[in-house]
Amino acid sequence: MRSALKWAGGKKKVVHEIASLLPKRGKTRLVEPFVGGGSVFLNLDFDEYLLIDMNKDLINLFNIIKNQPAAFIADAQRFFTGDNNDSEKYYQLRTQFNQSTDPYERSLLFLYLNRHGYNGLCRYNKSGGYNVPFGRYKHPYFPNAELEYFSEKAQRATFIQGDFETAFTQLNVSDVVYCDPPYSPINPTSNFTAYAGNSFTDEDQRRLVDYAKIAQKRNIPTLISNHYVDFTRELYKGATKKKLFQVQRSISQKGQGRIKVQEILALYK
């Protein structure tokens, strides 16, 4: 099942790779400290889910879809008209989003901006303003079926806004953890880690591994995704198991920037 959101770095196409390495025996709850678009949650079957992300707008949206699906779907669909698929209208609604303090209004506009904005990006400036440009799509897709499915599955999920540490402080022995942090850059020109208005540094990457090792000592397995580069090759050298595979990634706005890159799954178990 696809996510209702377009999401740069989304995991729908590699869920099978993740599932092949993610331990499930005796584990009833999936914990994701970086839930993002939610593709892993949507496509793996657990009794419960604890889903966390730094992005407040994302978590508000997910909780509203969970708790008010019919009203939200009806209200959101009104934004998906030909008149709104226009650069002038897009920037007007983006300004409205940035000025709004109402969680429900922001959630409606967040979905609109996500489906009409450029290339599945979710990006904020240092002042917290959403600044993704207009995407120029002929017919932006309204994800009705995806929203309904998400709402149904979300009844087994808890969504919390916060740093990934929040997830690791709430673990129990029946949990398994999947981490999809902002990736280490392939090269300096492709360094984009500020998807929630804050950067994710090399020190944050090390801190995540430290938490994975602490969970490992409690018999709680943690699986981490990342680009396979010199930094992560060294970072994950102590992992119990590693798996490498290639994925299609857009690393620039130009067509030739869409190349296959190598990713790593590092399991601490």
Coordinates of C-alpha atoms in Angstrom, one line a residue:
M1 CA 0.0 0.0 0.0
R2 CA 1.3 3.4 -0.9
S3 CA 1.5 6.3 1.6
A4 CA -1.0 9.1 1.2
L5 CA 2.0 11.4 1.0
K6 CA 4.7 11.8 -1.6
W7 CA 7.9 11.4 0.4
A8 CA 11.5 11.9 -0.7
G9 CA 13.3 8.7 0.3
G10 CA 10.1 6.8 1.0
K11 CA 10.6 3.1 1.6
K12 CA 7.7 1.5 -0.4
K13 CA 10.0 0.0 -3.0
V14 CA 12.4 -1.5 -0.5
V15 CA 10.0 -2.8 2.2
H16 CA 10.8 -6.3 1.2
E17 CA 14.5 -5.7 1.9
I18 CA 13.6 -4.3 5.3
A19 CA 11.3 -7.1 6.1
S20 CA 13.9 -9.7 5.2
L21 CA 16.2 -8.4 8.0
L22 CA 13.7 -7.2 10.6
P23 CA 13.3 -9.8 13.4
K24 CA 9.7 -10.6 14.3
R25 CA 9.8 -13.7 16.5
G26 CA 8.3 -12.7 19.8
K27 CA 7.9 -9.1 18.7
T28 CA 4.5 -7.5 18.7
R29 CA 5.1 -3.8 18.3
L30 CA 7.0 -2.0 15.6
V31 CA 8.7 1.3 16.8
E32 CA 9.7 3.8 14.2
P33 CA 11.6 6.9 15.5
F34 CA 11.5 8.5 12.0
V35 CA 8.1 7.5 10.6
G36 CA 8.3 9.8 7.6
G37 CA 5.6 9.0 5.0
G38 CA 4.7 5.8 6.8
S39 CA 5.4 3.2 4.1
V40 CA 7.1 0.7 6.4
F41 CA 4.3 1.0 9.0
L42 CA 1.7 0.5 6.3
N43 CA 3.3 -2.6 4.8
L44 CA 4.5 -4.5 7.8
D45 CA 2.0 -6.4 10.1
F46 CA 2.4 -6.0 13.8
D47 CA -0.1 -5.9 16.7
E48 CA 0.9 -2.3 17.6
Y49 CA 2.9 0.6 16.3
L50 CA 4.8 3.5 18.0
L51 CA 5.5 6.0 15.4
I52 CA 7.5 9.2 16.0
D53 CA 8.8 12.0 13.9
M54 CA 10.3 15.5 14.6
N55 CA 7.9 17.0 12.1
K56 CA 5.0 18.4 14.1
D57 CA 2.8 18.9 10.9
L58 CA 3.3 15.3 9.9
I59 CA 2.3 13.9 13.3
N60 CA -0.7 16.3 13.5
L61 CA -1.8 15.1 10.1
F62 CA -1.5 11.4 11.0
N63 CA -3.5 11.9 14.2
I64 CA -6.2 13.7 12.4
I65 CA -6.4 11.0 9.7
K66 CA -6.6 8.4 12.5
N67 CA -9.3 10.2 14.5
Q68 CA -11.4 12.1 11.9
P69 CA -11.0 10.3 8.6
A70 CA -14.4 11.0 7.0
A71 CA -14.4 14.7 7.7
F72 CA -10.7 15.1 6.8
I73 CA -11.0 13.3 3.5
A74 CA -14.1 15.3 2.5
D75 CA -12.5 18.6 3.4
A76 CA -9.1 17.8 1.9
Q77 CA -10.6 16.8 -1.4
R78 CA -11.9 20.3 -1.9
F79 CA -8.3 21.5 -2.4
F80 CA -7.7 19.2 -5.3
T81 CA -9.3 21.2 -8.1
G82 CA -8.0 22.5 -11.4
D83 CA -8.2 26.1 -10.0
N84 CA -5.8 25.2 -7.2
N85 CA -3.3 23.5 -9.5
D86 CA -1.8 26.8 -10.3
S87 CA 1.5 28.4 -9.2
E88 CA -0.1 31.6 -8.0
K89 CA -2.8 29.7 -6.0
Y90 CA -0.1 27.3 -4.7
Y91 CA 2.0 30.1 -3.2
Q92 CA -1.1 31.8 -1.8
L93 CA -2.1 28.6 0.0
R94 CA 1.5 28.0 1.1
T95 CA 1.5 31.4 2.7
Q96 CA -1.8 30.6 4.4
F97 CA -0.3 27.4 5.7
N98 CA 2.7 29.2 7.1
Q99 CA 0.5 31.8 8.8
S100 CA -2.0 29.4 10.3
T101 CA -1.8 28.1 13.9
D102 CA -4.9 25.8 13.6
P103 CA -3.8 22.2 13.5
Y104 CA -6.7 21.0 11.4
E105 CA -6.3 23.8 8.7
R106 CA -2.5 23.1 8.6
S107 CA -3.2 19.4 8.1
L108 CA -5.5 20.0 5.1
L109 CA -3.0 22.4 3.6
F110 CA 0.0 20.1 4.4
L111 CA -1.6 17.4 2.3
Y112 CA -2.4 19.8 -0.5
L113 CA 1.2 21.2 -0.5
N114 CA 2.7 17.7 -0.4
R115 CA 0.8 16.5 -3.5
H116 CA 1.2 19.8 -5.4
G117 CA 4.8 20.7 -4.4
Y118 CA 8.0 19.7 -6.0
N119 CA 9.3 16.1 -6.1
G120 CA 7.9 14.9 -2.7
L121 CA 10.0 17.3 -0.7
C122 CA 9.1 18.4 2.8
R123 CA 11.3 21.3 3.7
Y124 CA 11.2 24.3 6.0
N125 CA 13.4 27.4 6.3
K126 CA 15.3 28.3 9.5
S127 CA 12.2 30.4 10.5
G128 CA 10.0 27.3 10.3
G129 CA 8.3 28.4 7.0
Y130 CA 7.4 25.7 4.5
N131 CA 9.3 26.6 1.4
V132 CA 8.9 23.8 -1.2
P133 CA 8.3 25.3 -4.7
F134 CA 5.3 24.5 -6.9
G135 CA 5.6 21.1 -8.6
R136 CA 3.8 21.8 -11.9
Y137 CA 2.0 18.4 -12.1
K138 CA -0.8 18.0 -14.7
H139 CA -3.2 16.2 -12.4
P140 CA -2.2 16.0 -8.8
Y141 CA -3.5 12.7 -7.3
F142 CA -6.0 12.8 -4.4
P143 CA -5.1 9.7 -2.3
N144 CA -8.6 8.8 -1.1
A145 CA -8.0 5.0 -0.9
E146 CA -4.6 5.6 0.8
L147 CA -6.1 7.9 3.4
E148 CA -8.9 5.4 4.2
Y149 CA -6.4 2.5 4.6
F150 CA -4.1 4.6 6.7
S151 CA -6.9 5.6 9.0
E152 CA -7.9 1.9 9.4
K153 CA -4.4 0.7 10.2
A154 CA -3.7 3.8 12.4
Q155 CA -6.2 2.5 15.0
R156 CA -3.3 0.2 16.2
A157 CA -0.8 3.0 16.2
T158 CA 0.4 5.8 18.5
F159 CA 1.8 8.9 16.8
I160 CA 4.1 11.2 18.8
Q161 CA 6.1 14.3 17.8
G162 CA 9.6 14.3 19.1
D163 CA 13.3 13.5 18.7
F164 CA 14.2 9.8 18.1
E165 CA 15.4 9.6 21.7
T166 CA 11.7 9.7 22.6
A167 CA 11.2 6.3 20.9
F168 CA 14.1 4.7 22.7
T169 CA 13.0 5.8 26.1
Q170 CA 9.6 4.0 25.6
L171 CA 10.8 0.6 24.5
N172 CA 9.9 -2.8 25.9
V173 CA 11.1 -6.3 25.3
S174 CA 8.3 -7.1 22.8
D175 CA 9.4 -4.2 20.5
V176 CA 11.4 -4.2 17.3
V177 CA 12.8 -0.9 16.1
Y178 CA 13.2 0.3 12.5
C179 CA 15.1 3.6 12.0
D180 CA 15.1 5.6 8.7
P181 CA 17.1 8.7 9.7
P182 CA 17.9 11.5 7.3
Y183 CA 20.6 9.9 5.2
S184 CA 24.3 10.7 5.3
P185 CA 25.2 12.5 2.1
I186 CA 26.5 10.8 -1.0
N187 CA 28.5 13.9 -1.7
P188 CA 28.5 17.5 -0.4
T189 CA 26.1 18.7 -3.2
S190 CA 23.5 16.1 -2.2
N191 CA 23.5 16.9 1.5
F192 CA 19.8 17.4 2.4
T193 CA 19.0 16.5 6.0
A194 CA 17.0 19.5 7.2
Y195 CA 13.6 18.0 6.3
A196 CA 12.0 19.2 9.5
G197 CA 13.7 22.6 9.8
N198 CA 16.7 21.2 11.7
S199 CA 19.8 19.4 10.5
F200 CA 20.7 15.8 11.3
T201 CA 24.5 15.8 11.8
D202 CA 27.1 13.1 11.9
E203 CA 27.0 13.3 15.7
D204 CA 23.3 12.6 15.5
Q205 CA 24.0 9.5 13.4
R206 CA 26.5 8.3 16.1
R207 CA 24.0 9.0 18.8
L208 CA 21.4 6.9 17.0
V209 CA 23.9 3.9 16.9
D210 CA 24.6 4.4 20.7
Y211 CA 20.8 4.0 21.4
A212 CA 20.6 1.0 19.1
K213 CA 23.5 -0.6 21.1
I214 CA 21.7 0.1 24.4
A215 CA 18.5 -1.4 23.0
Q216 CA 20.5 -4.4 21.8
K217 CA 21.7 -5.1 25.4
R218 CA 18.0 -5.3 26.4
N219 CA 17.3 -7.9 23.6
I220 CA 15.4 -5.2 21.5
P221 CA 16.6 -5.4 17.9
T222 CA 17.2 -2.2 16.0
L223 CA 17.5 -2.0 12.2
I224 CA 18.9 1.2 10.6
S225 CA 18.8 2.3 6.9
N226 CA 21.3 4.7 5.4
H227 CA 23.4 5.4 2.3
Y228 CA 26.4 3.2 2.1
V229 CA 29.4 5.7 2.1
D230 CA 32.7 5.8 3.9
F231 CA 31.2 7.4 7.0
T232 CA 28.4 4.8 7.4
R233 CA 30.8 1.9 6.5
E234 CA 32.8 2.9 9.6
L235 CA 29.7 3.8 11.7
Y236 CA 28.0 0.5 11.4
K237 CA 31.1 -1.8 11.6
G238 CA 29.8 -3.2 14.9
A239 CA 26.4 -4.2 13.6
T240 CA 25.3 -7.8 14.1
K241 CA 24.3 -8.1 10.5
K242 CA 24.5 -5.9 7.4
K243 CA 22.8 -5.9 4.0
L244 CA 23.7 -3.9 0.9
F245 CA 21.4 -3.2 -2.0
Q246 CA 20.9 -0.6 -4.8
V247 CA 18.0 1.9 -5.1
Q248 CA 17.0 4.6 -7.5
R249 CA 17.6 8.0 -6.0
S250 CA 17.2 11.5 -7.2
I251 CA 20.3 13.4 -6.0
S252 CA 19.8 16.5 -8.0
Q253 CA 17.1 18.4 -9.8
K254 CA 18.6 17.4 -13.2
G255 CA 17.6 14.2 -15.0
Q256 CA 21.2 12.9 -14.9
G257 CA 21.0 13.1 -11.1
R258 CA 18.6 10.2 -11.0
I259 CA 21.0 7.3 -10.5
K260 CA 21.3 4.0 -8.6
V261 CA 23.0 4.4 -5.3
Q262 CA 24.0 1.9 -2.7
E263 CA 22.2 1.6 0.6
I264 CA 22.9 -0.3 3.8
L265 CA 20.7 -2.0 6.4
A266 CA 22.5 -2.4 9.7
L267 CA 21.0 -4.6 12.3
Y268 CA 21.8 -4.5 16.0
K269 CA 20.4 -7.7 17.6

